[in-house]
XYZ file of C-alpha atoms in Angstrom:
602
model
C -34.015 26.088 -10.357
C -33.937 22.332 -9.747
C -31.338 22.838 -6.996
C -33.399 25.618 -5.380
C -36.577 23.529 -5.559
C -34.799 20.636 -3.830
C -33.460 22.975 -1.154
C -36.943 24.370 -0.533
C -38.132 20.773 -0.315
C -36.437 20.577 3.082
C -38.939 23.169 4.383
C -41.962 21.009 3.509
C -42.063 19.280 6.917
C -42.257 22.716 8.557
C -45.089 23.935 6.355
C -47.089 25.348 9.283
C -44.194 27.580 10.318
C -43.649 28.538 6.652
C -47.313 29.532 6.235
C -47.231 31.542 9.458
C -44.014 33.228 8.359
C -45.618 34.344 5.104
C -48.684 35.566 6.978
C -46.373 37.697 9.104
C -44.634 38.831 5.929
C -47.903 39.969 4.371
C -48.891 41.691 7.610
C -45.566 43.549 7.760
C -45.983 44.578 4.124
C -49.532 45.820 4.661
C -48.718 47.940 7.707
C -45.547 49.251 6.088
C -47.653 50.472 3.173
C -50.270 52.150 5.401
C -47.969 54.765 6.937
C -47.255 56.844 3.768
C -50.978 56.871 2.934
C -51.785 58.163 6.436
C -49.165 60.898 5.988
C -50.823 61.846 2.681
C -54.193 62.178 4.424
C -52.627 64.236 7.206
C -51.117 66.704 4.735
C -54.083 66.933 2.369
C -56.848 67.033 5.012
C -55.142 67.931 8.247
C -52.955 70.699 6.873
C -54.616 72.877 4.215
C -52.000 75.015 2.461
C -52.847 77.851 0.065
C -50.197 77.535 -2.633
C -50.660 81.207 -3.626
C -50.253 82.692 -0.168
C -48.452 79.840 1.575
C -50.847 80.094 4.536
C -51.578 76.772 6.305
C -54.815 75.969 8.067
C -54.810 72.724 10.032
C -57.216 70.252 11.606
C -55.455 69.382 14.865
C -57.951 66.673 15.798
C -57.371 64.881 12.516
C -53.598 65.225 12.887
C -53.726 63.629 16.344
C -55.836 60.766 15.038
C -53.538 60.196 12.074
C -50.465 60.365 14.324
C -51.960 57.722 16.607
C -52.749 55.509 13.614
C -49.166 55.892 12.357
C -47.890 54.704 15.755
C -50.288 51.743 15.710
C -49.233 50.847 12.167
C -45.555 51.075 13.143
C -46.102 48.840 16.191
C -48.071 46.289 14.152
C -45.429 46.320 11.442
C -42.733 45.722 14.091
C -44.655 42.792 15.576
C -45.214 41.160 12.198
C -41.591 41.784 11.181
C -40.389 40.160 14.403
C -42.584 37.132 13.754
C -41.370 36.856 10.188
C -37.681 37.144 11.186
C -38.058 34.706 14.089
C -39.868 32.095 11.999
C -37.460 32.501 9.085
C -34.505 31.853 11.401
C -36.324 28.940 13.040
C -37.054 27.312 9.686
C -33.541 27.893 8.356
C -31.901 26.429 11.472
C -34.109 23.350 11.302
C -33.391 22.919 7.603
C -29.653 23.208 8.294
C -30.044 20.651 11.089
C -31.839 18.251 8.739
C -29.307 18.695 5.936
C -26.349 18.135 8.274
C -27.977 14.992 9.642
C -28.775 13.756 6.137
C -25.186 14.395 5.034
C -23.718 12.687 8.087
C -26.036 9.707 7.754
C -25.218 9.417 4.049
C -21.481 9.536 4.709
C -21.870 6.765 7.292
C -23.686 4.541 4.823
C -21.472 5.035 1.787
C -19.014 2.225 1.106
C -15.246 2.236 1.486
C -14.968 2.872 -2.251
C -16.502 6.338 -1.875
C -14.282 7.301 1.054
C -11.198 5.985 -0.740
C -11.542 8.673 -3.399
C -12.892 11.487 -1.174
C -10.875 14.073 0.717
C -11.738 14.608 4.373
C -11.451 18.400 4.115
C -13.859 18.460 1.170
C -16.470 16.470 3.068
C -16.055 18.667 6.156
C -16.517 21.804 4.041
C -19.766 20.524 2.575
C -21.136 19.702 6.013
C -20.207 23.130 7.404
C -19.597 26.013 4.967
C -22.006 24.767 2.274
C -24.782 23.999 4.751
C -24.325 27.447 6.303
C -24.639 29.067 2.857
C -27.934 27.226 2.325
C -29.138 28.202 5.811
C -28.399 31.877 5.107
C -30.344 31.683 1.859
C -33.371 30.045 3.521
C -33.335 32.566 6.373
C -32.507 35.785 4.556
C -32.693 35.156 0.864
C -35.956 33.321 0.345
C -38.035 35.245 2.888
C -36.604 38.645 2.059
C -36.905 38.082 -1.655
C -40.616 37.202 -1.308
C -41.056 40.202 0.997
C -39.340 42.421 -1.548
C -41.472 41.122 -4.411
C -44.694 41.608 -2.437
C -43.598 45.097 -1.419
C -42.828 46.003 -5.039
C -46.225 44.753 -6.228
C -48.212 46.452 -3.442
C -46.364 49.748 -3.689
C -46.535 49.736 -7.478
C -50.309 49.351 -7.264
C -50.523 52.257 -4.815
C -48.287 54.400 -7.025
C -50.617 53.839 -9.990
C -53.612 54.747 -7.837
C -51.944 58.021 -6.835
C -50.791 59.166 -10.281
C -50.693 56.606 -13.068
C -48.687 58.685 -15.547
C -46.001 59.463 -13.007
C -45.991 55.814 -11.874
C -45.681 54.592 -15.462
C -42.661 56.815 -16.063
C -40.924 55.862 -12.808
C -41.611 52.120 -12.877
C -40.023 51.796 -16.311
C -36.765 51.646 -14.368
C -37.743 48.370 -12.655
C -37.162 46.105 -15.708
C -33.721 47.660 -16.014
C -33.041 46.886 -12.362
C -34.296 43.322 -12.795
C -32.074 42.860 -15.846
C -29.036 44.031 -13.890
C -29.868 41.524 -11.110
C -30.126 38.661 -13.623
C -26.815 39.569 -15.276
C -25.192 39.820 -11.850
C -26.588 36.393 -10.919
C -25.121 34.813 -14.053
C -21.722 36.370 -13.388
C -21.631 35.492 -9.690
C -22.710 31.860 -9.881
C -19.409 30.406 -11.214
C -17.498 32.797 -8.976
C -19.289 31.535 -5.864
C -18.797 27.937 -6.971
C -15.075 28.678 -7.069
C -15.249 30.277 -3.609
C -17.036 27.269 -2.093
C -14.486 24.961 -3.709
C -11.689 27.184 -2.403
C -13.045 26.913 1.147
C -13.012 23.141 0.766
C -9.421 23.189 -0.525
C -8.331 25.251 2.468
C -10.082 22.721 4.700
C -8.251 19.839 3.004
C -4.898 21.574 3.393
C -5.547 22.448 7.043
C -6.743 18.947 7.911
C -3.757 17.276 6.231
C -1.281 19.665 7.824
C -2.667 19.203 11.332
C -2.861 15.419 10.930
C 0.665 15.295 9.539
C 2.224 17.873 11.863
C 4.787 15.361 13.130
C 5.987 14.663 9.595
C 6.128 18.401 8.860
C 8.285 19.039 11.911
C 10.422 15.945 11.374
C 11.424 17.187 7.922
C 11.516 20.864 8.942
C 8.936 21.849 6.328
C 7.058 24.480 8.357
C 8.100 27.239 5.965
C 7.030 25.239 2.918
C 3.620 24.470 4.448
C 3.131 28.117 5.424
C 3.880 29.123 1.821
C 1.355 26.583 0.490
C -1.275 27.920 2.862
C -0.539 31.519 1.922
C -0.902 30.717 -1.776
C -4.270 29.033 -1.256
C -5.425 31.838 1.042
C -4.359 34.419 -1.575
C -6.367 32.581 -4.255
C -9.397 32.611 -1.952
C -8.843 36.303 -1.204
C -8.759 37.087 -4.939
C -12.007 35.170 -5.533
C -13.814 36.946 -2.707
C -12.455 40.310 -3.768
C -13.667 39.729 -7.334
C -17.215 39.070 -6.127
C -17.091 42.096 -3.819
C -15.890 44.281 -6.686
C -18.747 43.104 -8.884
C -21.280 43.759 -6.124
C -19.698 47.126 -5.341
C -20.331 48.175 -8.939
C -23.839 46.787 -9.407
C -25.515 47.726 -6.121
C -24.720 51.476 -6.353
C -25.743 51.359 -10.017
C -29.158 50.063 -8.982
C -29.465 52.801 -6.375
C -28.420 55.425 -8.950
C -31.191 54.341 -11.290
C -33.728 54.585 -8.486
C -32.456 57.983 -7.348
C -32.699 59.237 -10.919
C -36.343 58.184 -10.842
C -36.797 60.204 -7.631
C -35.271 63.261 -9.294
C -37.787 62.876 -12.094
C -40.584 62.780 -9.476
C -39.476 66.070 -7.951
C -39.463 67.738 -11.353
C -42.569 66.247 -12.960
C -44.583 65.674 -9.780
C -43.792 69.132 -8.434
C -45.030 70.657 -11.647
C -48.258 68.605 -11.377
C -48.822 69.978 -7.832
C -48.230 73.563 -8.979
C -50.699 73.077 -11.843
C -53.236 71.688 -9.370
C -53.422 68.239 -10.955
C -51.814 66.524 -7.955
C -51.993 67.170 -4.238
C -48.954 67.965 -2.098
C -49.787 65.044 0.198
C -50.043 62.789 -2.818
C -46.562 63.882 -3.988
C -45.050 63.258 -0.533
C -46.730 59.837 -0.334
C -45.648 59.011 -3.885
C -42.060 59.816 -3.004
C -42.313 57.797 0.241
C -43.604 54.745 -1.586
C -40.814 55.050 -4.105
C -38.301 55.307 -1.248
C -39.755 52.101 0.141
C -38.859 50.432 -3.162
C -35.164 51.088 -2.541
C -34.987 48.268 0.019
C -36.505 45.552 -2.206
C -34.365 46.744 -5.102
C -31.279 46.359 -2.932
C -32.665 42.966 -1.945
C -32.502 42.051 -5.617
C -28.813 42.860 -5.467
C -28.437 40.687 -2.377
C -30.367 37.906 -4.088
C -28.012 38.134 -7.029
C -25.321 37.269 -4.488
C -27.112 34.725 -2.300
C -28.873 32.714 -5.006
C -25.758 31.682 -6.963
C -23.926 30.966 -3.723
C -26.757 28.787 -2.421
C -27.039 27.000 -5.775
C -23.297 26.270 -5.729
C -23.509 25.061 -2.128
C -26.624 23.007 -2.923
C -24.915 21.330 -5.852
C -22.023 20.272 -3.630
C -24.393 19.020 -0.921
C -26.503 17.006 -3.357
C -23.368 15.410 -4.797
C -23.050 13.676 -1.432
C -26.755 13.011 -0.860
C -27.114 11.590 -4.387
C -23.948 9.490 -4.209
C -24.683 5.791 -4.634
C -22.892 3.253 -2.508
C -21.038 0.602 -4.467
C -22.127 -1.877 -1.777
C -25.911 -2.061 -1.436
C -28.122 -4.015 0.920
C -31.005 -6.032 -0.482
C -34.514 -4.735 0.117
C -35.363 -7.741 2.307
C -32.021 -9.143 3.480
C -31.544 -12.296 5.520
C -30.431 -12.406 9.130
C -27.551 -14.604 10.239
C -28.454 -16.741 13.228
C -26.607 -19.569 14.947
C -23.556 -18.965 12.780
C -21.155 -21.878 12.463
C -18.506 -19.870 10.636
C -17.947 -21.706 7.379
C -16.531 -19.188 4.877
C -16.146 -20.045 1.219
C -14.597 -18.021 -1.635
C -15.664 -19.284 -5.059
C -13.750 -17.868 -8.057
C -13.607 -14.410 -6.500
C -12.091 -11.535 -8.470
C -11.988 -7.913 -7.421
C -10.943 -4.538 -8.777
C -11.110 -1.149 -7.075
C -11.486 0.794 -10.313
C -12.651 -1.798 -12.880
C -9.333 -1.249 -14.657
C -6.613 -2.708 -12.439
C -7.681 -6.078 -10.954
C -6.440 -6.781 -7.431
C -7.663 -10.359 -7.019
C -7.919 -13.045 -9.693
C -10.082 -16.143 -9.361
C -9.473 -16.723 -5.636
C -11.075 -19.887 -4.228
C -10.724 -21.467 -0.804
C -12.797 -22.702 2.098
C -12.411 -21.980 5.805
C -14.093 -24.645 7.918
C -15.817 -23.577 11.134
C -13.395 -23.037 13.981
C -10.272 -23.161 11.813
C -7.492 -20.602 11.413
C -6.659 -19.372 7.922
C -3.491 -17.324 7.446
C -2.857 -15.042 4.479
C 0.745 -14.417 3.517
C 2.473 -12.618 0.698
C 4.350 -9.487 -0.318
C 2.898 -6.009 0.141
C 0.116 -5.234 -2.348
C -0.645 -8.852 -3.199
C -4.287 -8.601 -2.047
C -4.272 -10.059 1.483
C -6.089 -7.150 3.156
C -8.492 -6.939 0.215
C -9.539 -10.542 0.840
C -10.474 -9.935 4.475
C -12.208 -6.626 3.584
C -14.500 -8.522 1.235
C -15.829 -10.784 4.005
C -17.718 -8.032 5.935
C -18.645 -6.418 2.576
C -16.573 -3.290 2.918
C -16.308 -3.850 -0.842
C -18.269 -6.114 -3.170
C -16.655 -8.718 -5.373
C -16.324 -7.923 -9.056
C -17.111 -11.543 -9.895
C -17.503 -14.793 -8.002
C -19.268 -15.396 -4.706
C -18.478 -15.387 -0.991
C -20.679 -17.435 1.334
C -21.019 -17.825 5.083
C -22.633 -21.117 6.086
C -23.708 -21.485 2.481
C -25.448 -18.088 2.232
C -24.241 -15.468 -0.231
C -23.111 -12.523 1.927
C -24.803 -10.144 -0.537
C -28.132 -11.521 0.676
C -27.307 -10.891 4.352
C -28.135 -7.653 6.162
C -25.193 -5.399 6.966
C -25.986 -5.365 10.685
C -26.259 -9.127 10.919
C -23.122 -9.744 8.847
C -20.910 -7.281 10.683
C -22.237 -8.367 14.056
C -20.820 -11.810 13.355
C -17.567 -10.665 11.712
C -15.104 -8.964 14.052
C -12.057 -7.265 12.591
C -8.914 -5.750 14.072
C -7.670 -3.555 11.267
C -4.096 -2.778 10.385
C -4.662 0.978 10.718
C -5.943 1.243 14.280
C -8.322 4.132 14.977
C -9.332 5.215 18.459
C -11.885 7.911 19.234
C -11.281 10.913 21.470
C -12.994 9.293 24.436
C -12.169 7.188 27.468
C -10.414 3.847 27.117
C -13.561 2.184 28.449
C -15.718 3.817 25.770
C -13.257 2.845 23.036
C -13.261 -0.803 24.108
C -17.071 -0.844 24.393
C -17.617 0.965 21.067
C -19.059 -2.137 19.375
C -20.921 -3.311 22.494
C -22.242 -0.193 24.182
C -24.308 -2.182 26.701
C -21.342 -4.181 27.959
C -20.720 -4.127 31.692
C -17.437 -2.987 33.204
C -16.556 -6.558 34.134
C -16.997 -7.653 30.523
C -14.814 -4.743 29.359
C -12.142 -5.713 31.879
C -12.283 -9.355 30.746
C -11.723 -8.306 27.118
C -8.869 -5.984 28.166
C -7.203 -8.789 30.128
C -7.494 -11.084 27.140
C -5.789 -8.449 24.990
C -3.049 -7.984 27.633
C -3.851 -4.270 28.109
C -5.567 -4.396 31.536
C -2.397 -3.940 33.600
C -1.365 -0.904 31.598
C -4.832 0.641 31.931
C -4.826 0.144 35.701
C -1.450 1.907 35.896
C -3.046 5.099 34.563
C -4.300 7.681 37.090
C -7.940 7.344 36.003
C -7.836 3.742 34.900
C -10.512 2.846 32.385
C -11.885 6.391 32.526
C -8.625 7.813 31.128
C -9.201 9.764 27.926
C -7.004 9.114 24.921
C -5.954 11.907 22.565
C -7.174 12.364 19.015
C -6.819 9.062 17.106
C -5.281 7.607 20.272
C -2.153 9.727 19.951
C -1.425 9.463 23.693
C -0.961 5.677 23.394
C 1.850 3.761 21.740
C 1.232 1.715 18.621
C 1.189 -1.526 20.567
C -1.154 -0.143 23.210
C -3.581 1.085 20.541
C -3.564 -2.313 18.876
C -4.306 -4.102 22.142
C -7.212 -1.716 22.828
C -8.485 -2.459 19.300
C -8.170 -6.201 19.928
C -10.139 -5.855 23.179
C -12.785 -3.816 21.322
C -13.245 -6.611 18.777
C -13.192 -9.441 21.306
C -15.919 -7.768 23.355
C -18.367 -8.156 20.458
C -17.796 -11.942 20.598
C -17.864 -12.483 16.809
C -18.108 -15.944 15.272
C -15.681 -14.941 12.526
C -12.523 -13.136 13.599
C -10.211 -11.162 11.305
C -6.775 -10.041 12.495
C -5.318 -7.805 9.803
C -1.657 -7.634 10.771
C -2.940 -6.801 14.258
C 0.360 -7.434 16.055
C 2.601 -5.497 13.663
C 3.204 -2.652 16.126
C 4.051 -4.702 19.224
C 7.334 -6.198 20.305
C 7.886 -9.950 20.246
C 7.215 -10.398 23.953
C 3.903 -8.526 23.778
C 3.005 -10.410 20.597
C 3.606 -13.673 22.369
C 1.402 -12.658 25.302
C -1.382 -11.501 22.968
C -1.127 -14.677 20.918
C -1.493 -16.805 24.035
C -4.818 -15.171 24.792
C -5.921 -15.192 21.164
C -5.280 -18.931 20.830
C -7.755 -19.566 23.609
C -10.273 -17.047 22.281
C -10.016 -18.369 18.710
C -11.310 -21.747 19.826
C -14.595 -22.367 18.024
C -14.217 -19.278 15.836
C -13.269 -19.091 12.191
C -10.205 -16.862 12.191
C -8.388 -15.094 9.385
C -4.891 -13.800 10.112
C -3.004 -11.400 7.888
C 0.529 -11.210 9.255
C 4.139 -10.550 8.388
C 5.607 -12.587 11.252
C 5.871 -16.321 10.871
C 5.163 -16.786 14.581
C 1.618 -15.511 13.977
C 0.731 -17.999 11.266
C 2.845 -21.143 11.615
C 0.125 -22.947 13.620
C -2.659 -22.020 11.183
C -4.832 -24.822 9.813
C -4.490 -23.357 6.322
C -1.919 -20.927 4.946
C -2.711 -19.140 1.680
C 0.278 -17.631 -0.108
C -0.665 -14.738 -2.388
C 1.264 -13.281 -5.260
C -0.063 -10.696 -7.737
C -3.634 -11.182 -6.527
C -3.663 -14.971 -6.848
C -3.302 -17.877 -4.451
C -0.098 -19.546 -5.607
C 0.305 -21.944 -2.670
C -1.839 -23.391 0.082
C -1.289 -25.811 2.932
C 0.030 -26.014 6.460
C 3.334 -24.536 7.580
C 5.164 -27.843 7.377
C 3.611 -28.832 4.046
C 4.611 -25.551 2.446
C 8.174 -25.803 3.765
C 8.526 -29.280 2.307
C 7.358 -28.134 -1.128
C 10.238 -25.675 -1.290
C 8.468 -23.097 -3.411
C 7.569 -19.428 -2.720
C 6.659 -19.983 0.949
C 10.027 -21.662 1.540
C 11.855 -18.783 -0.103
C 9.924 -16.254 2.038
C 10.748 -18.322 5.095
C 14.446 -18.458 4.265
C 14.624 -14.734 3.551
C 12.508 -13.371 6.361
C 11.421 -15.878 8.951
C 14.205 -18.362 9.714
C 15.595 -16.253 12.545
C 12.100 -15.868 14.041
C 11.511 -19.634 13.707
C 14.710 -20.396 15.530
C 13.976 -17.902 18.368
C 12.596 -19.767 21.433
C 9.561 -18.465 23.270
C 8.951 -18.657 27.007
C 7.008 -21.506 28.471
C 3.533 -20.861 29.811
C 4.733 -20.791 33.418
C 7.273 -18.049 32.745
C 5.918 -14.602 33.732
C 8.317 -12.562 31.691
C 10.875 -12.848 28.949
C 13.881 -10.562 28.528
C 13.385 -8.443 25.430
C 17.098 -8.602 24.738
C 16.883 -12.390 24.568
C 13.879 -12.270 22.241
C 15.625 -9.887 19.869
C 18.881 -11.848 20.008
């Protein structure tokens, strides 16, 4: 019930439409209940039948009047039913709209830690299939269930007014029907939870397979993937079939109970008419009202299906809406203004899961306008360090400050406006190149976008495309090479003009010539900015003001390139193993326009 109450809470802002919908519902119920009573009056007063002789004597004027009233009642019922259906759909669509927006907004605000442990297909399923299940319940389930309950109460009252003994005998079947609906609800709820989870699993599998289609084809695993999909689809088929089988048994059983009650009416009620204790019109009306109860009884069966499904979907939705971000903004955060760019790490430790520490007691200071390089083997914590600066994660212990202010006291918008990052895993949106570059500065002019593209050495390539800056890139930038995507990402970051610049292995996918050209522009742009470079190539870090060498989550060496070489420790060993050939490779002078790739790779 708590889940249903929360779901209905989304309708509160549309209370006027809800009230009007229930008014229409009551109107439809009232006019639906009038017709059988009018038919009773027509038979009893408009058609007088002698049961002994079978001779009928009618009142044509009364029959015409009653017929006209039946038409009016039918028209009014249709109008109210239309209003109720229209408003129910309107409310449900708006609720679905609000829930989708709330989910999307929540997903945007949750920290990296949440997304690290979440599957994309699962999140997509909750924003689509689960929201649709809730929408169906709001539109059909809630309104129709109330309509059914009102219809049962009204018709039951009329049945008692017509013949209380007959009504008492027939309505004894209703508790049995209600009990069957409850049992069906209990049985279906875990089954629907499994179905919703199965839909999410199919979404995960489909999303991974489409994203990794090149790997699938490269290893000729199409048959294997098809088998995996078939197995999951078969499991989903079995779950759906099990629920259908349960419904196929219970719904006819409910109808059978009601039809048995109708058979009893024909026997007992017919005898009452013959004995003169009940009118023929009353018997026909009684039977009509009982027939009208078939629909709400079947609605109970539908509710036994929709309610557990909506509860299961609601649970999955609220898991997202109730999720707490590991990184939280203060209630009244500070704004960074006139940033100098001094970054200090003081005894910083960090763990993703509170079990396996990634960083241990890391301390260093980056003076304004200096370049700090982070070096070390894969998994030593370099990328984690730079992800802590914009608060993608929060430190486990210690403190990080910018210009002396703890970053946990700074607003997200202000902090990330002043910290620009080119990430190792470049992501481009399915949009034009211009829109991708201007993603962080949507009000930037075309000339500013072009300036950033030139600085990232991507302008010439863009101008070679048929549509220039208006050229659309494929999903995740698949139509561009790795180096081209990285240069677009660099231009995107440079356009925001951050005071603190982070380059997370941002030249790993470009050749040495392109790296050299990019580095030339970056050296000019890094002037006056505090820059952090995570790189694997010595050419990217040898001119850094401070080089931090990481090993097993700790800073084991620090200094300039020359200082670290002279010490002859880990940095020297890394240099001898990996970088000597790069160090000895000459680079073109500034006045040279090009450099043969063969010579660079020599």
